[in-house]
Amino acid sequence: MQLISCPWCGPREEVEFSYGGQAAVAYPEHPAALTDEQWARFVFFRDNPKGPFAERWVHAAGCRRWFTAVRDTRTHRFVSPSEVTS
Amino acid sequence: MTTPTPPGAHLPEHPDHLWTTAEPRKSYDVVIVGGGGHGLATAHYLAKNHGITNVAVLEKGWLAGGNMARNTTLIRSNYLWDESAGIYEHALRLWEGLEDDLGYPILFSQRGVLNLAHTEQDVRDSMRRVEANKLNGIDAEWLGPDEVAKVCPIVNVSADIRYPVQGATFQPRAGIAKHDYVAWGFARRADEAGIDIIEHCEVTGFATDGDRVTGVRTTRGDIAAGTVALCAAGHTSVLLDMLGVPAPLQSHPLQALVSELLEPVHPTIVMSNAVHVYVSQAHKGELVMGAGVDAPVGYGQRGAFHVIERQMAAAVELFPVFARAHLLRSWAGIVDVTPDASPIVGATPYDNVFLNCGWGTGGFKATPGLGWAFADTVAHGRPHPLVAPFGLDRFVTGALVDEHGAAAVAH
């Protein structure tokens, strides 16, 4: 089974983790000012790269903390050490 | 003592000629990107319904070697909303005459599909879907557990399993077909009409002029195009990124597997949304089973083992007779999933580029219907009424077509 490196707990089996999708999708600073088009982008549109992808993961069956990691979507290989980000 | 008939002995022989290996020409009226089921069906109906034959189908690998070779071949039209009923039922009616249209055996077997309900909410949702189907002229009925056992005696309908079967929806006209034969049949017809089918030709970029695309760049040279039709399924985002067009797609591995060849034991198709497994038995005798998608985005055409393990646990609980079957092989295809589990078909910001993607876990069943409507869209430069509700703009207007219930595959 694939191992995913939790920044707090170290390498653990992937079944302990849940996937959170694309990293660094910030909530709009001025929500009331957004057009429908801008809302659609925020709610529905995410990057879908064939290659390295910065993603959110949560160690759901462990420390239950979130982190960001870069994974290559072609190989499923994690290409950078996990970062502790809020 | 009689010699038993070997599995598959009743299947038709392969024909001598399927399609011609074409060299790319400099220019085409229509370039279809993607030589899977949807691309080939679009080519066929462009020729048949619209007389447009100066067409190339570009395939980066070998013909129909992507999701067309990896799906579980299920065909049904029992979706909830009117928009979905329109396109999927149109497809099912075309399936019913497709063998004659293509002049090629596709082994379409209308053996029916059971969609099991395991909870009170499942029961309510399923009954609602049956009524919605009936209003749309789609064959559908609600069956209690005893009736489920009559349709498919090997389903465990006892009350002592983890998620007991509370009943099921049944669509008798649903079925399976042989996916390779479907692709070959469409390819053969398109080739006969003079359409170039070009394999091992990957699109690496687009030449643009303002709001128009003038041609595609490929691993086999530049090709000018009057109109470009994208039918690239899980790799659609790769192409759209080249065009700078964002789309709400996430590509995931979707796994399926087969057992070894077995005697006929499974007379229909059984799907279970709640425990994430769907099963039919192929003509040769393999049990064909599909899982839910792997959660992370992935282009690797392989999925995680624990997904299959969970799926097998569900299958063995629902079908105790499977416990001693052996897994022969498993694989994954890359499916492009949208936020509302409905496809995206229609216009793009480029005047002469048309989009067909987002079929996610259920594109095979739509093959002829989509090809028919998408060819019309490409020929007339506007969305055909059957695909008009599925435009990219619905994510801005909010007119979503939420089919997470009827899509029946977890994602």
Coordinates of C-alpha atoms in Angstrom, one line a residue:
Chain A
M1 CA 0.0 0.0 0.0
Q2 CA 1.1 3.5 -0.7
L3 CA 2.7 5.4 2.2
I4 CA 1.9 9.0 2.8
S5 CA 4.2 11.1 5.0
C6 CA 2.3 12.9 7.7
P7 CA 4.4 15.9 8.9
W8 CA 3.6 14.9 12.5
C9 CA 3.3 11.2 12.5
G10 CA 5.7 10.1 9.7
P11 CA 5.0 7.6 6.9
R12 CA 1.6 5.9 7.3
E13 CA -0.6 3.8 5.0
E14 CA -2.9 5.8 2.7
V15 CA -6.1 4.4 4.1
E16 CA -5.4 6.5 7.2
F17 CA -5.7 9.7 5.1
S18 CA -8.6 11.6 3.5
Y19 CA -8.1 13.7 0.4
G20 CA -8.9 17.4 0.4
G21 CA -8.2 18.4 -3.2
Q22 CA -6.3 21.4 -4.6
A23 CA -4.3 23.3 -2.0
A24 CA -4.3 27.1 -1.5
V25 CA -7.9 27.8 -2.6
A26 CA -8.6 30.9 -0.6
Y27 CA -12.0 32.0 0.4
P28 CA -12.8 35.2 -1.5
E29 CA -11.8 38.3 0.5
H30 CA -14.9 40.3 -0.6
P31 CA -17.6 37.7 -1.1
A32 CA -20.3 40.2 -1.7
A33 CA -18.4 41.8 -4.6
L34 CA -18.1 38.6 -6.6
T35 CA -19.8 38.1 -10.0
D36 CA -21.6 34.8 -10.8
E37 CA -18.6 33.9 -13.0
Q38 CA -16.2 34.5 -10.1
W39 CA -18.3 32.5 -7.7
A40 CA -18.5 29.6 -10.2
R41 CA -14.7 29.6 -10.4
F42 CA -14.4 29.5 -6.6
V43 CA -17.0 26.9 -6.0
F44 CA -16.6 24.5 -8.9
F45 CA -13.4 25.0 -10.8
R46 CA -10.1 23.3 -9.6
D47 CA -6.8 22.6 -11.4
N48 CA -6.6 19.2 -12.8
P49 CA -2.9 18.9 -13.9
K50 CA -1.2 15.8 -15.3
G51 CA 2.0 16.2 -13.3
P52 CA 2.9 17.7 -9.9
F53 CA -0.1 18.9 -7.9
A54 CA -0.1 20.7 -4.5
E55 CA -2.9 19.1 -2.5
R56 CA -4.5 19.0 0.9
W57 CA -4.6 15.8 3.0
V58 CA -5.8 15.1 6.4
H59 CA -4.5 12.3 8.6
A60 CA -8.0 11.3 9.5
A61 CA -7.3 8.0 11.3
G62 CA -4.2 9.5 13.1
C63 CA -3.5 13.0 14.4
R64 CA -6.4 14.4 12.4
R65 CA -4.4 17.4 11.3
W66 CA -4.3 18.9 7.8
F67 CA -1.2 19.4 5.6
T68 CA -0.2 20.2 2.1
A69 CA 1.9 17.9 -0.1
V70 CA 3.0 17.9 -3.8
R71 CA 2.2 14.7 -5.6
D72 CA 2.7 13.7 -9.3
T73 CA -0.7 12.7 -10.6
R74 CA 0.9 10.5 -13.3
T75 CA 2.8 8.3 -10.9
H76 CA 1.0 8.9 -7.5
R77 CA 4.5 9.6 -6.2
F78 CA 4.9 12.4 -3.5
V79 CA 7.6 14.7 -5.0
S80 CA 8.1 17.0 -2.1
P81 CA 8.2 16.6 1.7
S82 CA 4.8 17.4 3.3
E83 CA 4.5 20.9 4.6
V84 CA 2.8 22.0 7.7
T85 CA 0.4 24.7 6.7
S86 CA -2.8 25.8 8.2
Chain B
M1 CA -19.7 -38.1 -23.3
T2 CA -20.2 -34.8 -25.0
T3 CA -17.4 -32.2 -25.2
P4 CA -18.4 -29.0 -23.4
T5 CA -18.5 -25.9 -25.6
P6 CA -15.5 -23.7 -24.8
P7 CA -16.4 -20.3 -23.4
G8 CA -16.7 -17.8 -26.2
A9 CA -17.2 -20.4 -29.0
H10 CA -20.5 -18.7 -29.9
L11 CA -18.9 -15.3 -30.4
P12 CA -18.5 -14.1 -34.0
E13 CA -15.2 -14.3 -35.9
H14 CA -13.2 -11.1 -36.3
P15 CA -13.8 -9.7 -39.8
D16 CA -10.9 -9.5 -42.3
H17 CA -11.0 -5.7 -42.6
L18 CA -11.8 -3.1 -39.9
W19 CA -10.3 0.2 -40.9
T20 CA -7.4 1.6 -43.0
T21 CA -4.3 3.0 -41.3
A22 CA -4.4 6.6 -42.5
E23 CA -1.6 9.1 -42.8
P24 CA -2.5 12.6 -41.6
R25 CA -3.3 15.0 -44.4
K26 CA -2.6 18.7 -44.1
S27 CA -6.1 19.9 -43.5
Y28 CA -9.6 18.6 -42.6
D29 CA -13.1 20.2 -42.2
V30 CA -13.4 18.5 -38.8
V31 CA -10.7 17.2 -36.5
I32 CA -12.0 15.0 -33.7
V33 CA -9.5 14.6 -30.9
G34 CA -9.8 11.2 -29.3
G35 CA -10.4 7.9 -31.0
G36 CA -12.5 6.3 -28.3
G37 CA -16.2 5.4 -28.5
H38 CA -17.4 9.0 -28.4
G39 CA -14.9 10.3 -31.0
L40 CA -15.7 7.3 -33.4
A41 CA -19.5 7.6 -32.9
T42 CA -19.3 11.3 -33.6
A43 CA -17.3 10.6 -36.8
H44 CA -19.9 8.0 -37.9
Y45 CA -22.9 10.3 -37.4
L46 CA -21.1 13.2 -39.0
A47 CA -20.8 11.0 -42.2
K48 CA -24.2 9.3 -41.9
N49 CA -26.5 12.1 -40.8
H50 CA -24.7 15.2 -42.2
G51 CA -22.6 14.0 -45.1
I52 CA -19.5 15.4 -43.6
T53 CA -16.6 13.1 -44.4
N54 CA -13.5 15.3 -44.7
V55 CA -12.9 14.4 -41.1
A56 CA -9.9 13.0 -39.1
V57 CA -10.1 11.2 -35.8
L58 CA -6.8 11.6 -33.9
E59 CA -5.9 9.1 -31.3
K60 CA -2.8 9.4 -29.1
G61 CA -2.6 5.7 -28.4
W62 CA -4.3 2.8 -30.3
L63 CA -7.9 3.0 -31.3
A64 CA -10.4 2.6 -28.4
G65 CA -7.6 1.7 -26.0
G66 CA -8.5 4.1 -23.3
N67 CA -11.8 4.1 -21.4
M68 CA -13.5 2.4 -24.3
A69 CA -11.5 -0.7 -23.5
R70 CA -11.8 -0.3 -19.7
N71 CA -15.5 0.3 -19.0
T72 CA -17.8 -2.3 -17.6
T73 CA -20.1 -2.1 -20.7
L74 CA -23.3 -1.3 -18.8
I75 CA -26.1 0.4 -20.8
R76 CA -29.2 1.9 -19.1
S77 CA -31.2 5.2 -19.2
N78 CA -32.8 5.3 -15.7
Y79 CA -31.5 8.7 -14.7
L80 CA -33.5 11.1 -12.6
W81 CA -33.8 14.4 -14.4
D82 CA -35.5 15.2 -17.7
E83 CA -32.3 16.5 -19.2
S84 CA -30.5 13.2 -18.5
A85 CA -33.5 11.1 -19.5
G86 CA -33.4 12.9 -22.9
I87 CA -29.8 12.0 -23.8
Y88 CA -29.5 8.6 -22.2
E89 CA -32.8 7.3 -23.5
H90 CA -32.0 8.6 -27.0
A91 CA -28.8 6.6 -26.7
L92 CA -30.6 3.5 -25.5
R93 CA -33.0 3.6 -28.5
L94 CA -30.0 3.9 -30.8
W95 CA -28.4 1.0 -29.1
E96 CA -31.5 -1.0 -29.9
G97 CA -30.9 -0.6 -33.6
L98 CA -27.1 -0.2 -33.6
E99 CA -26.2 -3.6 -34.9
D100 CA -28.2 -3.0 -38.1
D101 CA -26.9 0.5 -38.4
L102 CA -23.3 -0.6 -38.1
G103 CA -23.7 -3.9 -40.0
Y104 CA -21.6 -5.4 -37.3
P105 CA -22.3 -7.6 -34.2
I106 CA -22.1 -5.7 -30.9
L107 CA -23.7 -8.4 -28.8
F108 CA -26.1 -6.0 -27.2
S109 CA -27.9 -8.1 -24.6
Q110 CA -30.9 -6.4 -22.9
R111 CA -30.8 -8.4 -19.6
G112 CA -32.0 -5.6 -17.3
V113 CA -30.4 -3.7 -14.5
L114 CA -31.3 -3.8 -10.8
N115 CA -30.2 -0.8 -8.7
L116 CA -30.4 -2.0 -5.1
A117 CA -31.7 0.1 -2.2
H118 CA -30.3 -0.7 1.2
T119 CA -31.7 2.1 3.4
E120 CA -35.0 3.9 3.9
Q121 CA -33.5 6.9 2.1
D122 CA -32.4 4.7 -0.7
V123 CA -35.9 3.3 -1.0
R124 CA -37.5 6.8 -1.1
D125 CA -34.9 8.0 -3.7
S126 CA -35.3 4.9 -5.8
M127 CA -39.1 5.1 -5.9
R128 CA -38.9 8.7 -6.8
R129 CA -36.5 7.8 -9.7
V130 CA -38.8 5.1 -10.9
E131 CA -41.7 7.6 -11.1
A132 CA -39.5 10.2 -12.8
N133 CA -38.4 7.5 -15.3
K134 CA -42.0 6.6 -16.1
L135 CA -43.0 10.2 -16.7
N136 CA -40.2 10.3 -19.3
G137 CA -41.3 7.2 -21.0
I138 CA -38.5 5.1 -19.7
D139 CA -39.2 1.5 -18.5
A140 CA -38.8 1.3 -14.8
E141 CA -40.3 -0.5 -11.9
W142 CA -39.9 -0.9 -8.2
L143 CA -39.2 -4.4 -6.9
G144 CA -39.4 -5.7 -3.3
P145 CA -36.7 -8.1 -2.0
D146 CA -38.6 -11.2 -3.0
E147 CA -39.0 -9.9 -6.6
V148 CA -35.3 -9.0 -6.7
A149 CA -34.5 -12.6 -5.8
K150 CA -36.8 -13.8 -8.7
V151 CA -34.9 -11.6 -11.2
C152 CA -31.5 -12.4 -9.9
P153 CA -31.6 -15.6 -7.6
I154 CA -27.9 -15.2 -6.6
V155 CA -28.4 -11.9 -4.8
N156 CA -28.5 -12.3 -1.0
V157 CA -31.8 -10.8 0.1
S158 CA -31.7 -12.1 3.6
A159 CA -32.1 -9.7 6.5
D160 CA -28.9 -10.8 8.3
I161 CA -26.3 -8.9 6.1
R162 CA -24.7 -5.6 7.0
Y163 CA -26.8 -3.6 4.6
P164 CA -29.9 -5.8 3.8
V165 CA -31.5 -5.4 0.4
Q166 CA -34.7 -3.4 0.9
G167 CA -35.7 -3.6 -2.8
A168 CA -34.5 -2.3 -6.1
T169 CA -35.4 -0.4 -9.2
F170 CA -35.5 -2.5 -12.3
Q171 CA -35.0 -1.3 -15.9
P172 CA -35.6 -4.4 -18.2
R173 CA -34.3 -2.7 -21.4
A174 CA -30.9 -2.0 -19.8
G175 CA -28.1 -4.3 -20.9
I176 CA -24.5 -4.9 -21.9
A177 CA -22.6 -4.8 -25.2
K178 CA -19.2 -5.9 -26.2
H179 CA -17.3 -2.6 -26.0
D180 CA -14.4 -3.5 -28.4
Y181 CA -16.9 -4.6 -31.1
V182 CA -18.8 -1.3 -30.6
A183 CA -15.7 0.7 -31.3
W184 CA -14.6 -1.4 -34.2
G185 CA -18.1 -1.2 -35.7
F186 CA -18.1 2.6 -35.6
A187 CA -14.6 2.8 -36.9
R188 CA -15.3 0.5 -39.8
R189 CA -18.4 2.5 -40.8
A190 CA -16.4 5.8 -40.5
D191 CA -13.6 4.4 -42.5
E192 CA -16.0 3.2 -45.2
A193 CA -17.4 6.7 -45.4
G194 CA -13.8 8.1 -46.1
I195 CA -13.0 9.4 -42.7
D196 CA -9.3 9.2 -41.7
I197 CA -8.7 7.3 -38.4
I198 CA -5.1 8.2 -37.3
E199 CA -3.7 6.3 -34.4
H200 CA -0.5 7.2 -32.4
C201 CA -1.1 10.9 -33.1
E202 CA -1.1 13.0 -30.0
V203 CA -2.3 16.6 -30.0
T204 CA 0.5 18.7 -28.4
G205 CA -0.9 22.2 -29.0
F206 CA -3.4 24.4 -30.9
A207 CA -2.8 27.1 -33.5
T208 CA -5.2 30.0 -32.8
D209 CA -6.3 33.2 -34.5
G210 CA -8.3 35.4 -32.2
D211 CA -11.5 33.5 -31.3
R212 CA -10.8 30.7 -33.6
V213 CA -8.6 27.6 -33.6
T214 CA -7.0 27.2 -37.1
G215 CA -5.4 23.8 -36.5
V216 CA -3.8 21.3 -34.1
R217 CA -0.2 20.5 -33.5
T218 CA 0.5 16.8 -33.2
T219 CA 3.3 14.4 -32.8
R220 CA 2.8 13.7 -36.5
G221 CA 2.9 17.3 -37.7
D222 CA 0.5 20.2 -37.9
I223 CA -3.0 19.7 -39.2
A224 CA -5.3 22.5 -40.2
A225 CA -8.9 22.2 -39.0
G226 CA -12.2 23.9 -39.9
T227 CA -13.8 22.7 -36.6
V228 CA -12.2 20.9 -33.7
A229 CA -14.3 18.4 -31.6
L230 CA -12.8 17.3 -28.3
C231 CA -13.6 13.8 -27.2
A232 CA -10.7 13.1 -24.9
A233 CA -12.4 12.0 -21.7
G234 CA -9.9 11.9 -18.8
H235 CA -7.3 13.9 -20.7
T236 CA -9.7 16.8 -21.6
S237 CA -8.1 19.1 -19.0
V238 CA -4.7 18.6 -20.6
L239 CA -6.1 19.8 -23.9
L240 CA -8.1 22.7 -22.4
D241 CA -5.0 23.9 -20.5
M242 CA -3.3 24.3 -23.9
L243 CA -6.2 26.4 -25.0
G244 CA -6.4 28.3 -21.7
V245 CA -10.0 27.3 -21.1
P246 CA -10.8 26.4 -17.5
A247 CA -13.4 23.6 -16.9
P248 CA -14.6 22.1 -13.6
L249 CA -13.1 18.6 -14.3
Q250 CA -11.2 16.3 -12.0
S251 CA -9.6 13.2 -13.5
H252 CA -9.7 10.1 -11.2
P253 CA -8.7 6.5 -11.7
L254 CA -11.8 4.2 -11.8
Q255 CA -11.1 0.6 -11.3
A256 CA -12.8 -2.5 -12.6
L257 CA -11.9 -6.2 -12.6
V258 CA -12.9 -9.6 -14.0
S259 CA -13.0 -13.1 -12.6
E260 CA -12.0 -16.2 -14.5
L261 CA -14.5 -17.7 -16.9
L262 CA -17.5 -19.2 -15.1
E263 CA -20.7 -21.0 -16.0
P264 CA -23.6 -18.5 -16.5
V265 CA -24.8 -17.7 -13.0
H266 CA -25.8 -14.1 -13.2
P267 CA -28.7 -13.3 -15.5
T268 CA -28.9 -9.5 -15.1
I269 CA -26.9 -6.5 -14.0
V270 CA -26.8 -5.6 -10.3
M271 CA -25.6 -2.2 -9.1
S272 CA -25.4 -1.1 -5.5
N273 CA -24.8 2.6 -4.9
A274 CA -24.5 2.2 -1.1
V275 CA -21.9 -0.6 -1.0
H276 CA -20.1 0.5 -4.1
V277 CA -20.2 -2.4 -6.5
Y278 CA -21.8 -3.2 -9.8
V279 CA -21.7 -6.6 -11.4
S280 CA -22.6 -8.3 -14.6
Q281 CA -21.5 -11.5 -16.4
A282 CA -19.8 -11.1 -19.8
H283 CA -20.8 -13.2 -22.8
K284 CA -17.7 -15.4 -22.3
G285 CA -18.4 -16.0 -18.7
E286 CA -16.2 -13.5 -16.7
L287 CA -17.9 -11.7 -13.8
V288 CA -17.3 -8.0 -14.6
M289 CA -17.2 -5.7 -11.5
G290 CA -16.7 -2.1 -11.1
A291 CA -15.7 0.0 -8.1
G292 CA -16.0 3.6 -7.0
V293 CA -13.3 6.1 -8.1
D294 CA -10.1 6.6 -6.2
A295 CA -10.4 9.8 -4.3
P296 CA -7.2 11.6 -5.4
V297 CA -6.7 13.1 -8.8
G298 CA -4.7 10.7 -10.9
Y299 CA -3.7 10.1 -14.6
G300 CA -1.8 6.9 -13.9
Q301 CA -4.4 4.3 -15.1
R302 CA -3.9 2.4 -11.9
G303 CA -5.7 2.6 -8.6
A304 CA -5.2 1.7 -5.0
F305 CA -5.7 -1.9 -3.9
H306 CA -7.8 -1.0 -0.8
V307 CA -10.5 0.3 -3.2
I308 CA -10.8 -3.1 -4.8
E309 CA -10.6 -4.9 -1.5
R310 CA -13.6 -2.9 -0.2
Q311 CA -15.5 -3.6 -3.5
M312 CA -14.8 -7.3 -3.3
A313 CA -16.0 -7.4 0.3
A314 CA -19.3 -5.8 -0.8
A315 CA -19.6 -8.2 -3.8
V316 CA -19.1 -11.3 -1.7
E317 CA -21.6 -10.2 0.9
L318 CA -24.2 -9.5 -1.8
F319 CA -23.4 -12.6 -3.8
P320 CA -22.1 -15.4 -1.5
V321 CA -21.7 -17.6 -4.5
F322 CA -18.8 -15.4 -5.6
A323 CA -16.7 -16.3 -2.6
R324 CA -14.7 -19.0 -4.4
A325 CA -14.3 -17.1 -7.7
H326 CA -10.8 -15.9 -8.5
L327 CA -9.8 -12.4 -9.6
L328 CA -8.2 -12.7 -13.1
R329 CA -7.1 -9.1 -13.7
S330 CA -7.9 -5.6 -12.6
W331 CA -7.2 -2.3 -14.3
A332 CA -8.2 1.4 -14.2
G333 CA -9.3 4.0 -16.6
I334 CA -9.1 7.8 -16.2
V335 CA -12.5 9.3 -15.7
D336 CA -13.2 13.1 -15.9
V337 CA -15.7 13.8 -13.1
T338 CA -17.8 17.0 -12.9
P339 CA -19.3 18.6 -9.8
D340 CA -22.9 17.5 -10.7
A341 CA -22.0 14.0 -12.1
S342 CA -23.4 15.1 -15.5
P343 CA -21.4 15.6 -18.7
I344 CA -20.2 18.9 -20.3
V345 CA -21.1 19.1 -23.9
G346 CA -21.2 22.2 -26.2
A347 CA -19.6 25.4 -26.9
T348 CA -16.2 26.8 -25.7
P349 CA -14.9 30.4 -25.8
Y350 CA -13.5 29.5 -29.2
D351 CA -16.0 29.7 -32.0
N352 CA -15.1 26.5 -33.8
V353 CA -14.0 24.3 -30.9
F354 CA -16.7 22.0 -29.3
L355 CA -16.4 20.2 -26.1
N356 CA -17.5 16.8 -25.1
C357 CA -16.3 15.6 -21.7
G358 CA -17.2 15.1 -18.1
W359 CA -19.0 11.8 -18.6
G360 CA -17.1 10.6 -15.6
T361 CA -18.0 7.0 -14.7
G362 CA -20.8 6.6 -17.2
G363 CA -19.8 7.5 -20.8
F364 CA -20.0 4.2 -22.5
K365 CA -23.8 3.9 -22.3
A366 CA -24.2 7.3 -24.0
T367 CA -21.9 6.5 -26.9
P368 CA -24.4 6.4 -29.8
G369 CA -26.6 9.1 -28.3
L370 CA -23.8 11.5 -27.7
G371 CA -22.2 10.8 -31.1
W372 CA -25.5 11.5 -32.8
A373 CA -26.1 14.8 -30.9
F374 CA -22.5 15.9 -30.9
A375 CA -22.2 15.4 -34.6
D376 CA -25.3 17.6 -35.1
T377 CA -23.7 20.2 -32.7
V378 CA -20.5 20.2 -34.8
A379 CA -22.3 20.2 -38.1
H380 CA -24.5 23.2 -37.3
G381 CA -22.2 25.1 -34.9
R382 CA -24.6 25.2 -32.0
P383 CA -25.6 22.7 -29.3
H384 CA -28.2 20.1 -30.3
P385 CA -31.3 20.4 -28.0
L386 CA -30.4 17.0 -26.3
V387 CA -27.0 18.3 -25.2
A388 CA -28.0 22.0 -24.7
P389 CA -28.7 21.6 -20.9
F390 CA -25.1 20.3 -20.5
G391 CA -23.2 23.4 -21.4
L392 CA -20.2 24.7 -19.5
D393 CA -22.2 27.8 -18.6
R394 CA -24.4 25.9 -16.2
F395 CA -21.8 26.2 -13.5
V396 CA -22.2 30.0 -13.7
T397 CA -26.0 30.0 -14.1
G398 CA -26.5 27.4 -11.4
A399 CA -28.7 25.2 -13.7
L400 CA -26.9 22.0 -12.6
V401 CA -28.1 18.5 -13.5
D402 CA -27.4 16.7 -10.3
E403 CA -27.2 13.0 -11.1
H404 CA -25.1 11.8 -8.1
G405 CA -27.9 9.4 -7.2
A406 CA -28.5 7.9 -10.6
A407 CA -24.8 7.9 -11.6
A408 CA -24.5 5.0 -9.0
V409 CA -20.8 5.1 -8.8
A410 CA -19.3 6.8 -5.8
H411 CA -17.5 10.0 -6.6

